[in-house]
The first five atom37 places (N, CA, C, CB, O) and aatype in JSON, in Angstrom:
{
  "aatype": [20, 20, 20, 20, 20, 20, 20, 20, 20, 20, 20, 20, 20, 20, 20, 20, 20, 20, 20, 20, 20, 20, 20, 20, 20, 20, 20, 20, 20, 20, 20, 20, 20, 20, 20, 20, 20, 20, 20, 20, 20, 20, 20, 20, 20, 20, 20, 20, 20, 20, 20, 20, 20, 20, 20, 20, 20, 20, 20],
  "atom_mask": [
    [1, 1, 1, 1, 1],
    [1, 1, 1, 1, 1],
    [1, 1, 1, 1, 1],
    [1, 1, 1, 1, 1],
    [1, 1, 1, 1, 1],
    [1, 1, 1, 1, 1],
    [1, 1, 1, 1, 1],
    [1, 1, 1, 1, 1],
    [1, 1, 1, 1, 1],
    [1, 1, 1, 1, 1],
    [1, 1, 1, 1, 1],
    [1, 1, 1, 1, 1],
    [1, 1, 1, 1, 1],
    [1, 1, 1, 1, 1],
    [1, 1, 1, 1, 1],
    [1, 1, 1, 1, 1],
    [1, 1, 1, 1, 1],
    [1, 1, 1, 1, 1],
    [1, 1, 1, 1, 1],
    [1, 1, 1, 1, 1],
    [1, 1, 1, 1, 1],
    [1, 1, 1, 1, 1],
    [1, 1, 1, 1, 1],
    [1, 1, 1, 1, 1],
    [1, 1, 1, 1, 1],
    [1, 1, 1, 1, 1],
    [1, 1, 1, 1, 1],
    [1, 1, 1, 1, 1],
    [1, 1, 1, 1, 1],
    [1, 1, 1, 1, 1],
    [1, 1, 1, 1, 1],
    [1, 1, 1, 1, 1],
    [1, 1, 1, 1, 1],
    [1, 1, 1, 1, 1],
    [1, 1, 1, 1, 1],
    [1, 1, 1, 1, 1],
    [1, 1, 1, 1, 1],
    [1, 1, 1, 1, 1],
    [1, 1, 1, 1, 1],
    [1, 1, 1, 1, 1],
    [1, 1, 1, 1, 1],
    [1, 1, 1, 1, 1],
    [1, 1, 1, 1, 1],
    [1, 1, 1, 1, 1],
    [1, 1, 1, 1, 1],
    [1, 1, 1, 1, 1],
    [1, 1, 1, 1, 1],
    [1, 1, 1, 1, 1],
    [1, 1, 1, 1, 1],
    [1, 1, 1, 1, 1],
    [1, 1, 1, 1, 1],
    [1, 1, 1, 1, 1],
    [1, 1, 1, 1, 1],
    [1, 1, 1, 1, 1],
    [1, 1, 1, 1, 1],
    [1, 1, 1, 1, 1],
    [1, 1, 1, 1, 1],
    [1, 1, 1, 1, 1],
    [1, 1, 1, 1, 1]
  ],
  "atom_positions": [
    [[9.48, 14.7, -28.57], [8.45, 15.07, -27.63], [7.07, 14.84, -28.24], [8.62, 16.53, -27.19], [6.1, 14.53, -27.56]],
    [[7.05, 14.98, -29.38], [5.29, 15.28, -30.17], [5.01, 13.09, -30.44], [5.49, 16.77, -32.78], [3.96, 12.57, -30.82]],
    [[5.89, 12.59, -30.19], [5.79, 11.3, -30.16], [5.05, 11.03, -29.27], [6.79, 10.68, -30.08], [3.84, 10.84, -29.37]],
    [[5.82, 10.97, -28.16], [5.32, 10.79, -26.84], [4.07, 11.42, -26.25], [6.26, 11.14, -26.1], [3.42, 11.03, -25.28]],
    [[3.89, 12.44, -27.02], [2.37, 12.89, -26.95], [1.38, 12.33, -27.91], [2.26, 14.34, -27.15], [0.25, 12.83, -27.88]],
    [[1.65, 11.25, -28.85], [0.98, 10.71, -29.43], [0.13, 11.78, -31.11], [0.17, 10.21, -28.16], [-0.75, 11.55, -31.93]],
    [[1.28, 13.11, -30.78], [0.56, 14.03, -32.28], [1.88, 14.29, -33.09], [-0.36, 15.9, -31.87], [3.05, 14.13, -32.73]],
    [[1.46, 14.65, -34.07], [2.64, 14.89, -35.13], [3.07, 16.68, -34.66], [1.92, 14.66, -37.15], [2.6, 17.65, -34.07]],
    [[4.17, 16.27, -35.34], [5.69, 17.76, -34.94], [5.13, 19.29, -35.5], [7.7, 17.42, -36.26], [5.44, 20.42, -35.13]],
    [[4.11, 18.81, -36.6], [3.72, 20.13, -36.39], [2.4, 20.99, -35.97], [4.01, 20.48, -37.32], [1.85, 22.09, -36.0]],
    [[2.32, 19.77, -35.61], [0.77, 19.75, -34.13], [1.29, 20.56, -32.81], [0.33, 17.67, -33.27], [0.56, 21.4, -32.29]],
    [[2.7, 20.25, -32.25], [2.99, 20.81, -31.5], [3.87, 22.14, -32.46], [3.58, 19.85, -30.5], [3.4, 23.26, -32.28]],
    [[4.48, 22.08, -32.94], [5.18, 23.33, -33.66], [4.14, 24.69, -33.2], [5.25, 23.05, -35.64], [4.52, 25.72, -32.65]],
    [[2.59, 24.33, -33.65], [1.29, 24.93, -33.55], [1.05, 25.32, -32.41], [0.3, 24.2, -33.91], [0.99, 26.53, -32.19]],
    [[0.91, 24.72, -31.75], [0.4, 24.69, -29.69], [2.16, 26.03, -29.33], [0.76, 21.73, -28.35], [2.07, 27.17, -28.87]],
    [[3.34, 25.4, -29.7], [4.06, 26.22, -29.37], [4.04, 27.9, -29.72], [4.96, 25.63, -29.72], [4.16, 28.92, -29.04]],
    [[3.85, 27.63, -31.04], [3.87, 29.15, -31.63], [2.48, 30.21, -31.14], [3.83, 28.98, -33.47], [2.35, 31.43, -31.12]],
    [[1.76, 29.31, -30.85], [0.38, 30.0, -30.14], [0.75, 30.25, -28.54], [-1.15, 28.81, -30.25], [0.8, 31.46, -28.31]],
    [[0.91, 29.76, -27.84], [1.59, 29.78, -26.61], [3.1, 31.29, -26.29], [2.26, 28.01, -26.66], [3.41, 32.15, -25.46]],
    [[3.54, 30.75, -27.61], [4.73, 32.36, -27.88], [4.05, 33.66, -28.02], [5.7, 32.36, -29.49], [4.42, 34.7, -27.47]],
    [[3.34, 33.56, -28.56], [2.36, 34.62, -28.78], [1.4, 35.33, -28.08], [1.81, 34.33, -29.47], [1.08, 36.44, -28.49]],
    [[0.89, 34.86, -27.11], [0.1, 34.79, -26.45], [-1.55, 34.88, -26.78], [0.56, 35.48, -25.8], [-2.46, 35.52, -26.24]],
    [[-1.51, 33.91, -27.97], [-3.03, 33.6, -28.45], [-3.36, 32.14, -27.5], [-3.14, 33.28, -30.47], [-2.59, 31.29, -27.04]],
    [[-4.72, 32.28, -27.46], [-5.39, 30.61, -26.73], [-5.92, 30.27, -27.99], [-6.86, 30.56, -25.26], [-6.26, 31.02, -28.9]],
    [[-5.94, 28.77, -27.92], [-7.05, 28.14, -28.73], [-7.63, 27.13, -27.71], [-6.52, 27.4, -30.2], [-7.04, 26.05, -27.61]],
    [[-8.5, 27.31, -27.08], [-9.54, 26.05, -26.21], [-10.12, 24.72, -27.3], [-11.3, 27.01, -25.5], [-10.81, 24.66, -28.32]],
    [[-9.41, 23.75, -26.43], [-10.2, 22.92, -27.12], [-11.4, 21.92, -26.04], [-9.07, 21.99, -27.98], [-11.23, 21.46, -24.91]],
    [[-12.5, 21.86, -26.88], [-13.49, 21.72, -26.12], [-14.29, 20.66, -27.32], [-14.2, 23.27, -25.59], [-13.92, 20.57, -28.49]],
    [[-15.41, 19.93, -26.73], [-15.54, 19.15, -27.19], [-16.81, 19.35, -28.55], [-15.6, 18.35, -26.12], [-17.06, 18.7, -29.57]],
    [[-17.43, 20.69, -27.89], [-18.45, 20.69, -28.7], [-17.82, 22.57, -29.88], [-20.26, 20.67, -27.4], [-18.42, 23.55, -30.33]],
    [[-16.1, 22.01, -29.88], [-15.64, 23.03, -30.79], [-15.53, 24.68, -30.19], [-16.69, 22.93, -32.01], [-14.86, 25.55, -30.74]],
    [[-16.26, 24.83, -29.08], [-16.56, 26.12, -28.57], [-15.4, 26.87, -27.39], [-18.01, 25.88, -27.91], [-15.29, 26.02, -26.51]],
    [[-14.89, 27.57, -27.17], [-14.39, 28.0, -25.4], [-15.2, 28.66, -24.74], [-13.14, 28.9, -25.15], [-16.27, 29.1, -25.17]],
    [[-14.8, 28.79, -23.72], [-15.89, 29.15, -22.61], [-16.11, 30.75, -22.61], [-15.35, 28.65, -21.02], [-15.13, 31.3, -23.1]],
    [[-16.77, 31.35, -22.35], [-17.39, 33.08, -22.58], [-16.3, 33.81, -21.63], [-19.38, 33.47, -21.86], [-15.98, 34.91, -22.09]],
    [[-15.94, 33.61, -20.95], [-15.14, 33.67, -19.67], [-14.53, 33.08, -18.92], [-15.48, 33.9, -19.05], [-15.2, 32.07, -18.69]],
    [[-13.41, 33.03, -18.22], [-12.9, 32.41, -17.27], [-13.44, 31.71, -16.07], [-12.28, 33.09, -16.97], [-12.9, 30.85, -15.38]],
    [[-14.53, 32.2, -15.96], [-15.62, 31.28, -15.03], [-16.35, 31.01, -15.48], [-16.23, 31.6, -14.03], [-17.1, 30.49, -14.65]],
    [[-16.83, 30.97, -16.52], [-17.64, 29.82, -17.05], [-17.19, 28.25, -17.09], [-17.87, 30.17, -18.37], [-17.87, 27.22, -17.01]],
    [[-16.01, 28.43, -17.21], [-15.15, 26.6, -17.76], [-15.77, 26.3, -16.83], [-13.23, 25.99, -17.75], [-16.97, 26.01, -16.91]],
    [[-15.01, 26.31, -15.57], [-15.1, 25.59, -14.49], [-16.93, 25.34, -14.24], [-14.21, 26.46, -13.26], [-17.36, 24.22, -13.97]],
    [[-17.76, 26.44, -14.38], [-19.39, 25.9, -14.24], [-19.26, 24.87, -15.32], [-20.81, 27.18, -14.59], [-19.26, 23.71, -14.91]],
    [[-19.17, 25.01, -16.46], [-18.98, 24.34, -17.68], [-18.67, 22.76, -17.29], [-17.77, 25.08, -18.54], [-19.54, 21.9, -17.35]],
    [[-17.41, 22.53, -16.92], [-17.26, 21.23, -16.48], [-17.79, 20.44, -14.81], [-15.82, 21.2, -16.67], [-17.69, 19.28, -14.41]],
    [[-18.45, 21.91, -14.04], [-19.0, 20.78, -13.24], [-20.39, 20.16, -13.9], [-19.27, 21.33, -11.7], [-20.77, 19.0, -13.73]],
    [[-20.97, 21.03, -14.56], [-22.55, 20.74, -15.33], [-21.73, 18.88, -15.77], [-23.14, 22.36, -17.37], [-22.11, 17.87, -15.2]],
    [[-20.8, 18.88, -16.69], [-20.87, 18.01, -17.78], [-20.61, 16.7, -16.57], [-19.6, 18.35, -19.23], [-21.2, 15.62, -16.5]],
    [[-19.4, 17.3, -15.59], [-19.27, 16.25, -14.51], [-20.82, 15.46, -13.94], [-18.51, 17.1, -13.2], [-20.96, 14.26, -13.71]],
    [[-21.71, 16.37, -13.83], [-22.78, 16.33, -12.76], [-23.91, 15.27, -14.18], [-23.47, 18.47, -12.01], [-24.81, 14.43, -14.23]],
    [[-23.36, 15.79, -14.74], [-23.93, 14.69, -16.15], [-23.62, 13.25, -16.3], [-23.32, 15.14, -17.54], [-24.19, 12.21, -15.98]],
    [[-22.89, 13.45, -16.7], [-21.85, 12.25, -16.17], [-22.03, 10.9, -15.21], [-20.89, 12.94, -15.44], [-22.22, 9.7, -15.38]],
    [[-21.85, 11.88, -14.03], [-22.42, 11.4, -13.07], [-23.96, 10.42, -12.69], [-22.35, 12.38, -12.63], [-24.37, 9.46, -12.03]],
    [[-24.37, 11.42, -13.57], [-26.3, 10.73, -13.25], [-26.42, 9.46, -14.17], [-27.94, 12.09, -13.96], [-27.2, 8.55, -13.89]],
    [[-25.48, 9.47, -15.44], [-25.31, 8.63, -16.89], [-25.37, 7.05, -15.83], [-23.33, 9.06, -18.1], [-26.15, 6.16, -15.48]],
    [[-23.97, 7.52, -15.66], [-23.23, 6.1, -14.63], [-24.51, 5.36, -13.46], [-21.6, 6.96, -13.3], [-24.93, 4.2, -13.36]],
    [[-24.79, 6.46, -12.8], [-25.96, 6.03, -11.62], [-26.8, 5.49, -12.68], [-26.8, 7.38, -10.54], [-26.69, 4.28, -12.46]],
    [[-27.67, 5.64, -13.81], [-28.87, 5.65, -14.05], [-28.31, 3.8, -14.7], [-29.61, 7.17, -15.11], [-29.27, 3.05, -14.59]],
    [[-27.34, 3.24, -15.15], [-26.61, 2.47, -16.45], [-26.34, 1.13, -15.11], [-24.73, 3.52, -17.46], [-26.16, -0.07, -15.33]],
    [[-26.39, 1.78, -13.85], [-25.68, 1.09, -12.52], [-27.01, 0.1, -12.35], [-25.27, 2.34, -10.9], [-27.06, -0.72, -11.43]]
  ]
}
């Protein structure tokens, strides 16, 4: 399985045993998780809406 996901066995071993447990680890790009559960989602429309203007402005 950890093939086909392109990470090594005890990359997932990791993700599993955290998941058993019921710890999160967010991964995010600038290292951080979000303050709250509603933040992500503001979180990724901002970066979307970023994004977005990148492409228009490059067009």
């Amino acid at each position: 399985m950890a093939a086909e996901l392109g990470i090594t066995g005890e990359t997932l071993r990791t993700w599993v045993r955290k998941d058993n447990t019921g710890q999160q680890a967010p991964v995010t790009r600038n290292g951080s998780g979000p303050e709250s559960p509603t933040e992500e989602p503001a979180q990724l429309r901002d970066e979307n809406a970023r994004m977005l203007r990148g492409e228009e402005e490059s067009s």
